[in-house]
Amino acid sequence: MSDSVLPLVEPDLVGIWRKNVWWFGFRWPFSFVLFSWVTVASTLAPEFHLDRYLLTMLAGFFGLVIGAHYIDVAGSSDKYLPYFPKMNRTAIRAVGLLAVLAGIAVGVYMSLVYSIWFLVFVVLGGFFALFYPIEKPKWLHSYAGFGVAWGFIPVLASYYIQALRIDLVGLGLAVFLGITVVEMHHMAVLTNEREYAPETNKNARLLLKIHRTAAYAIGLILLISRLV
């Protein structure tokens, strides 16, 4: 099957993202949404510390953006093999595992410097980064699991490391954004399911673009408000 007629299996598996599996593995369009929600949580905390924010982003970049995504690509090789027939599954998985460990190391450092209780988030984040993409246990790879792994935990952790406490504002924000990323995930599913009408796929892609744009804008505006 030629590259031009391959079925769309991911809404971001288009254009430049189809050129190289290592580049695609970053899943940048959606990773930037994660960074946006982390930014929102960090900037809405009672205090904002730039060093903690940058370390939080670094931990997320290693653990979730590289680690979890690369492990997912390696574990779903049959899904992506038509697009990347020369992909080295073993190398991709190894880099993913090393990246998760690097993210955990950054989190441990943050725990030792700022709050030992942050280790709770490091352990949970590491667990989800390792086991969500391999779909074990099965209940983890679900909408609820996705909302916790990619929304609730990162947001609450980002809020906590800034404020060094969990209050109702931070908890409410984590619940809201946990639900929001599930909505984003469902829109992504609707973009490529063949049993739906083409109009549904098209509308889902449009809504997904609007969602990403809103996330980017909110995160950037709130970050600027903290820096100026």
JSON list of N, CA and C in Angstrom, two decimals, residues 121-169:
[
{"chain": "A", "resi": 121, "resn": "PHE", "atom": "N", "xyz": [4.03, 11.89, 43.59]},
{"chain": "A", "resi": 121, "resn": "PHE", "atom": "CA", "xyz": [3.72, 12.18, 42.19]},
{"chain": "A", "resi": 121, "resn": "PHE", "atom": "C", "xyz": [4.75, 11.54, 41.26]},
{"chain": "A", "resi": 122, "resn": "VAL", "atom": "N", "xyz": [6.00, 11.50, 41.69]},
{"chain": "A", "resi": 122, "resn": "VAL", "atom": "CA", "xyz": [7.05, 10.89, 40.88]},
{"chain": "A", "resi": 122, "resn": "VAL", "atom": "C", "xyz": [6.77, 9.40, 40.68]},
{"chain": "A", "resi": 123, "resn": "VAL", "atom": "N", "xyz": [6.40, 8.72, 41.76]},
{"chain": "A", "resi": 123, "resn": "VAL", "atom": "CA", "xyz": [6.09, 7.29, 41.67]},
{"chain": "A", "resi": 123, "resn": "VAL", "atom": "C", "xyz": [4.88, 7.05, 40.77]},
{"chain": "A", "resi": 124, "resn": "LEU", "atom": "N", "xyz": [3.84, 7.83, 40.98]},
{"chain": "A", "resi": 124, "resn": "LEU", "atom": "CA", "xyz": [2.62, 7.66, 40.17]},
{"chain": "A", "resi": 124, "resn": "LEU", "atom": "C", "xyz": [2.90, 7.99, 38.71]},
{"chain": "A", "resi": 125, "resn": "GLY", "atom": "N", "xyz": [3.62, 9.09, 38.47]},
{"chain": "A", "resi": 125, "resn": "GLY", "atom": "CA", "xyz": [3.94, 9.48, 37.11]},
{"chain": "A", "resi": 125, "resn": "GLY", "atom": "C", "xyz": [4.77, 8.43, 36.40]},
{"chain": "A", "resi": 126, "resn": "GLY", "atom": "N", "xyz": [5.76, 7.89, 37.10]},
{"chain": "A", "resi": 126, "resn": "GLY", "atom": "CA", "xyz": [6.60, 6.85, 36.52]},
{"chain": "A", "resi": 126, "resn": "GLY", "atom": "C", "xyz": [5.80, 5.59, 36.22]},
{"chain": "A", "resi": 127, "resn": "PHE", "atom": "N", "xyz": [4.89, 5.23, 37.11]},
{"chain": "A", "resi": 127, "resn": "PHE", "atom": "CA", "xyz": [4.05, 4.05, 36.92]},
{"chain": "A", "resi": 127, "resn": "PHE", "atom": "C", "xyz": [3.20, 4.19, 35.65]},
{"chain": "A", "resi": 128, "resn": "PHE", "atom": "N", "xyz": [2.55, 5.34, 35.51]},
{"chain": "A", "resi": 128, "resn": "PHE", "atom": "CA", "xyz": [1.69, 5.54, 34.34]},
{"chain": "A", "resi": 128, "resn": "PHE", "atom": "C", "xyz": [2.50, 5.62, 33.06]},
{"chain": "A", "resi": 129, "resn": "ALA", "atom": "N", "xyz": [3.67, 6.27, 33.11]},
{"chain": "A", "resi": 129, "resn": "ALA", "atom": "CA", "xyz": [4.51, 6.39, 31.91]},
{"chain": "A", "resi": 129, "resn": "ALA", "atom": "C", "xyz": [4.97, 5.03, 31.42]},
{"chain": "A", "resi": 130, "resn": "LEU", "atom": "N", "xyz": [5.24, 4.13, 32.33]},
{"chain": "A", "resi": 130, "resn": "LEU", "atom": "CA", "xyz": [5.73, 2.80, 31.96]},
{"chain": "A", "resi": 130, "resn": "LEU", "atom": "C", "xyz": [4.62, 1.84, 31.55]},
{"chain": "A", "resi": 131, "resn": "PHE", "atom": "N", "xyz": [3.52, 1.86, 32.29]},
{"chain": "A", "resi": 131, "resn": "PHE", "atom": "CA", "xyz": [2.51, 0.81, 32.10]},
{"chain": "A", "resi": 131, "resn": "PHE", "atom": "C", "xyz": [1.30, 1.22, 31.28]},
{"chain": "A", "resi": 132, "resn": "TYR", "atom": "N", "xyz": [0.99, 2.52, 31.19]},
{"chain": "A", "resi": 132, "resn": "TYR", "atom": "CA", "xyz": [-0.14, 2.91, 30.35]},
{"chain": "A", "resi": 132, "resn": "TYR", "atom": "C", "xyz": [0.07, 2.52, 28.89]},
{"chain": "A", "resi": 133, "resn": "PRO", "atom": "N", "xyz": [1.24, 2.82, 28.29]},
{"chain": "A", "resi": 133, "resn": "PRO", "atom": "CA", "xyz": [1.41, 2.50, 26.88]},
{"chain": "A", "resi": 133, "resn": "PRO", "atom": "C", "xyz": [1.46, 1.02, 26.55]},
{"chain": "A", "resi": 134, "resn": "ILE", "atom": "N", "xyz": [1.80, 0.15, 27.51]},
{"chain": "A", "resi": 134, "resn": "ILE", "atom": "CA", "xyz": [1.83, -1.29, 27.21]},
{"chain": "A", "resi": 134, "resn": "ILE", "atom": "C", "xyz": [0.50, -1.96, 27.56]},
{"chain": "A", "resi": 135, "resn": "GLU", "atom": "N", "xyz": [-0.46, -1.15, 28.05]},
{"chain": "A", "resi": 135, "resn": "GLU", "atom": "CA", "xyz": [-1.83, -1.60, 28.30]},
{"chain": "A", "resi": 135, "resn": "GLU", "atom": "C", "xyz": [-1.91, -2.71, 29.34]},
{"chain": "A", "resi": 136, "resn": "LYS", "atom": "N", "xyz": [-1.02, -2.66, 30.34]},
{"chain": "A", "resi": 136, "resn": "LYS", "atom": "CA", "xyz": [-1.04, -3.61, 31.44]},
{"chain": "A", "resi": 136, "resn": "LYS", "atom": "C", "xyz": [-0.89, -2.87, 32.75]},
{"chain": "A", "resi": 137, "resn": "PRO", "atom": "N", "xyz": [-1.80, -3.04, 33.69]},
{"chain": "A", "resi": 137, "resn": "PRO", "atom": "CA", "xyz": [-3.03, -3.83, 33.60]},
{"chain": "A", "resi": 137, "resn": "PRO", "atom": "C", "xyz": [-4.03, -3.21, 32.62]},
{"chain": "A", "resi": 138, "resn": "LYS", "atom": "N", "xyz": [-4.97, -4.00, 32.15]},
{"chain": "A", "resi": 138, "resn": "LYS", "atom": "CA", "xyz": [-5.87, -3.58, 31.09]},
{"chain": "A", "resi": 138, "resn": "LYS", "atom": "C", "xyz": [-6.71, -2.37, 31.48]},
{"chain": "A", "resi": 139, "resn": "TRP", "atom": "N", "xyz": [-7.13, -2.31, 32.74]},
{"chain": "A", "resi": 139, "resn": "TRP", "atom": "CA", "xyz": [-7.99, -1.20, 33.16]},
{"chain": "A", "resi": 139, "resn": "TRP", "atom": "C", "xyz": [-7.28, 0.13, 33.05]},
{"chain": "A", "resi": 140, "resn": "LEU", "atom": "N", "xyz": [-5.94, 0.10, 33.04]},
{"chain": "A", "resi": 140, "resn": "LEU", "atom": "CA", "xyz": [-5.17, 1.33, 33.00]},
{"chain": "A", "resi": 140, "resn": "LEU", "atom": "C", "xyz": [-5.31, 2.02, 31.65]},
{"chain": "A", "resi": 141, "resn": "HIS", "atom": "N", "xyz": [-5.39, 1.20, 30.59]},
{"chain": "A", "resi": 141, "resn": "HIS", "atom": "CA", "xyz": [-5.47, 1.75, 29.24]},
{"chain": "A", "resi": 141, "resn": "HIS", "atom": "C", "xyz": [-6.94, 1.97, 28.87]},
{"chain": "A", "resi": 142, "resn": "SER", "atom": "N", "xyz": [-7.53, 2.98, 29.48]},
{"chain": "A", "resi": 142, "resn": "SER", "atom": "CA", "xyz": [-8.93, 3.31, 29.28]},
{"chain": "A", "resi": 142, "resn": "SER", "atom": "C", "xyz": [-9.07, 4.82, 29.31]},
{"chain": "A", "resi": 143, "resn": "TYR", "atom": "N", "xyz": [-10.27, 5.32, 29.06]},
{"chain": "A", "resi": 143, "resn": "TYR", "atom": "CA", "xyz": [-10.48, 6.76, 29.12]},
{"chain": "A", "resi": 143, "resn": "TYR", "atom": "C", "xyz": [-10.17, 7.29, 30.53]},
{"chain": "A", "resi": 144, "resn": "ALA", "atom": "N", "xyz": [-10.61, 6.53, 31.54]},
{"chain": "A", "resi": 144, "resn": "ALA", "atom": "CA", "xyz": [-10.34, 6.96, 32.91]},
{"chain": "A", "resi": 144, "resn": "ALA", "atom": "C", "xyz": [-8.84, 6.97, 33.19]},
{"chain": "A", "resi": 145, "resn": "GLY", "atom": "N", "xyz": [-8.15, 5.92, 32.73]},
{"chain": "A", "resi": 145, "resn": "GLY", "atom": "CA", "xyz": [-6.71, 5.85, 32.92]},
{"chain": "A", "resi": 145, "resn": "GLY", "atom": "C", "xyz": [-5.99, 6.97, 32.20]},
{"chain": "A", "resi": 146, "resn": "PHE", "atom": "N", "xyz": [-6.44, 7.28, 30.99]},
{"chain": "A", "resi": 146, "resn": "PHE", "atom": "CA", "xyz": [-5.84, 8.37, 30.23]},
{"chain": "A", "resi": 146, "resn": "PHE", "atom": "C", "xyz": [-6.04, 9.71, 30.95]},
{"chain": "A", "resi": 147, "resn": "GLY", "atom": "N", "xyz": [-7.25, 9.93, 31.46]},
{"chain": "A", "resi": 147, "resn": "GLY", "atom": "CA", "xyz": [-7.52, 11.18, 32.17]},
{"chain": "A", "resi": 147, "resn": "GLY", "atom": "C", "xyz": [-6.65, 11.36, 33.39]},
{"chain": "A", "resi": 148, "resn": "VAL", "atom": "N", "xyz": [-6.41, 10.26, 34.11]},
{"chain": "A", "resi": 148, "resn": "VAL", "atom": "CA", "xyz": [-5.56, 10.33, 35.30]},
{"chain": "A", "resi": 148, "resn": "VAL", "atom": "C", "xyz": [-4.10, 10.52, 34.91]},
{"chain": "A", "resi": 149, "resn": "ALA", "atom": "N", "xyz": [-3.63, 9.73, 33.92]},
{"chain": "A", "resi": 149, "resn": "ALA", "atom": "CA", "xyz": [-2.22, 9.73, 33.56]},
{"chain": "A", "resi": 149, "resn": "ALA", "atom": "C", "xyz": [-1.78, 10.99, 32.84]},
{"chain": "A", "resi": 150, "resn": "TRP", "atom": "N", "xyz": [-2.64, 11.53, 31.97]},
{"chain": "A", "resi": 150, "resn": "TRP", "atom": "CA", "xyz": [-2.24, 12.65, 31.13]},
{"chain": "A", "resi": 150, "resn": "TRP", "atom": "C", "xyz": [-2.90, 13.96, 31.53]},
{"chain": "A", "resi": 151, "resn": "GLY", "atom": "N", "xyz": [-3.74, 13.92, 32.55]},
{"chain": "A", "resi": 151, "resn": "GLY", "atom": "CA", "xyz": [-4.39, 15.15, 32.98]},
{"chain": "A", "resi": 151, "resn": "GLY", "atom": "C", "xyz": [-4.30, 15.37, 34.48]},
{"chain": "A", "resi": 152, "resn": "PHE", "atom": "N", "xyz": [-4.99, 14.52, 35.23]},
{"chain": "A", "resi": 152, "resn": "PHE", "atom": "CA", "xyz": [-5.11, 14.73, 36.67]},
{"chain": "A", "resi": 152, "resn": "PHE", "atom": "C", "xyz": [-3.76, 14.75, 37.39]},
{"chain": "A", "resi": 153, "resn": "ILE", "atom": "N", "xyz": [-2.94, 13.71, 37.21]},
{"chain": "A", "resi": 153, "resn": "ILE", "atom": "CA", "xyz": [-1.67, 13.61, 37.92]},
{"chain": "A", "resi": 153, "resn": "ILE", "atom": "C", "xyz": [-0.69, 14.73, 37.52]},
{"chain": "A", "resi": 154, "resn": "PRO", "atom": "N", "xyz": [-0.43, 14.95, 36.21]},
{"chain": "A", "resi": 154, "resn": "PRO", "atom": "CA", "xyz": [0.50, 16.03, 35.85]},
{"chain": "A", "resi": 154, "resn": "PRO", "atom": "C", "xyz": [0.05, 17.41, 36.33]},
{"chain": "A", "resi": 155, "resn": "VAL", "atom": "N", "xyz": [-1.25, 17.66, 36.24]},
{"chain": "A", "resi": 155, "resn": "VAL", "atom": "CA", "xyz": [-1.76, 18.98, 36.65]},
{"chain": "A", "resi": 155, "resn": "VAL", "atom": "C", "xyz": [-1.64, 19.16, 38.16]},
{"chain": "A", "resi": 156, "resn": "LEU", "atom": "N", "xyz": [-2.07, 18.16, 38.92]},
{"chain": "A", "resi": 156, "resn": "LEU", "atom": "CA", "xyz": [-1.99, 18.28, 40.38]},
{"chain": "A", "resi": 156, "resn": "LEU", "atom": "C", "xyz": [-0.54, 18.35, 40.84]},
{"chain": "A", "resi": 157, "resn": "ALA", "atom": "N", "xyz": [0.35, 17.59, 40.21]},
{"chain": "A", "resi": 157, "resn": "ALA", "atom": "CA", "xyz": [1.76, 17.63, 40.55]},
{"chain": "A", "resi": 157, "resn": "ALA", "atom": "C", "xyz": [2.35, 19.01, 40.26]},
{"chain": "A", "resi": 158, "resn": "SER", "atom": "N", "xyz": [1.98, 19.60, 39.13]},
{"chain": "A", "resi": 158, "resn": "SER", "atom": "CA", "xyz": [2.49, 20.92, 38.76]},
{"chain": "A", "resi": 158, "resn": "SER", "atom": "C", "xyz": [2.01, 21.99, 39.73]},
{"chain": "A", "resi": 159, "resn": "TYR", "atom": "N", "xyz": [0.77, 21.87, 40.16]},
{"chain": "A", "resi": 159, "resn": "TYR", "atom": "CA", "xyz": [0.22, 22.82, 41.13]},
{"chain": "A", "resi": 159, "resn": "TYR", "atom": "C", "xyz": [0.91, 22.66, 42.49]},
{"chain": "A", "resi": 160, "resn": "TYR", "atom": "N", "xyz": [1.07, 21.41, 42.89]},
{"chain": "A", "resi": 160, "resn": "TYR", "atom": "CA", "xyz": [1.65, 21.14, 44.21]},
{"chain": "A", "resi": 160, "resn": "TYR", "atom": "C", "xyz": [3.09, 21.64, 44.32]},
{"chain": "A", "resi": 161, "resn": "ILE", "atom": "N", "xyz": [3.91, 21.39, 43.30]},
{"chain": "A", "resi": 161, "resn": "ILE", "atom": "CA", "xyz": [5.32, 21.75, 43.41]},
{"chain": "A", "resi": 161, "resn": "ILE", "atom": "C", "xyz": [5.51, 23.27, 43.45]},
{"chain": "A", "resi": 162, "resn": "GLN", "atom": "N", "xyz": [4.53, 24.01, 42.98]},
{"chain": "A", "resi": 162, "resn": "GLN", "atom": "CA", "xyz": [4.58, 25.47, 43.09]},
{"chain": "A", "resi": 162, "resn": "GLN", "atom": "C", "xyz": [4.12, 25.94, 44.46]},
{"chain": "A", "resi": 163, "resn": "ALA", "atom": "N", "xyz": [2.98, 25.42, 44.91]},
{"chain": "A", "resi": 163, "resn": "ALA", "atom": "CA", "xyz": [2.38, 25.88, 46.16]},
{"chain": "A", "resi": 163, "resn": "ALA", "atom": "C", "xyz": [2.84, 25.10, 47.37]},
{"chain": "A", "resi": 164, "resn": "LEU", "atom": "N", "xyz": [3.38, 23.89, 47.13]},
{"chain": "A", "resi": 164, "resn": "LEU", "atom": "CA", "xyz": [3.75, 22.95, 48.20]},
{"chain": "A", "resi": 164, "resn": "LEU", "atom": "C", "xyz": [2.57, 22.61, 49.10]},
{"chain": "A", "resi": 165, "resn": "ARG", "atom": "N", "xyz": [1.41, 22.60, 48.50]},
{"chain": "A", "resi": 165, "resn": "ARG", "atom": "CA", "xyz": [0.20, 22.16, 49.19]},
{"chain": "A", "resi": 165, "resn": "ARG", "atom": "C", "xyz": [-0.85, 21.83, 48.13]},
{"chain": "A", "resi": 166, "resn": "ILE", "atom": "N", "xyz": [-1.83, 21.06, 48.55]},
{"chain": "A", "resi": 166, "resn": "ILE", "atom": "CA", "xyz": [-2.97, 20.75, 47.69]},
{"chain": "A", "resi": 166, "resn": "ILE", "atom": "C", "xyz": [-4.21, 21.38, 48.32]},
{"chain": "A", "resi": 167, "resn": "ASP", "atom": "N", "xyz": [-4.86, 22.26, 47.60]},
{"chain": "A", "resi": 167, "resn": "ASP", "atom": "CA", "xyz": [-6.09, 22.87, 48.09]},
{"chain": "A", "resi": 167, "resn": "ASP", "atom": "C", "xyz": [-7.21, 22.57, 47.11]},
{"chain": "A", "resi": 168, "resn": "LEU", "atom": "N", "xyz": [-8.38, 23.10, 47.40]},
{"chain": "A", "resi": 168, "resn": "LEU", "atom": "CA", "xyz": [-9.54, 22.81, 46.55]},
{"chain": "A", "resi": 168, "resn": "LEU", "atom": "C", "xyz": [-9.40, 23.39, 45.15]},
{"chain": "A", "resi": 169, "resn": "VAL", "atom": "N", "xyz": [-8.70, 24.51, 45.04]},
{"chain": "A", "resi": 169, "resn": "VAL", "atom": "CA", "xyz": [-8.49, 25.10, 43.71]},
{"chain": "A", "resi": 169, "resn": "VAL", "atom": "C", "xyz": [-7.64, 24.16, 42.86]}
]
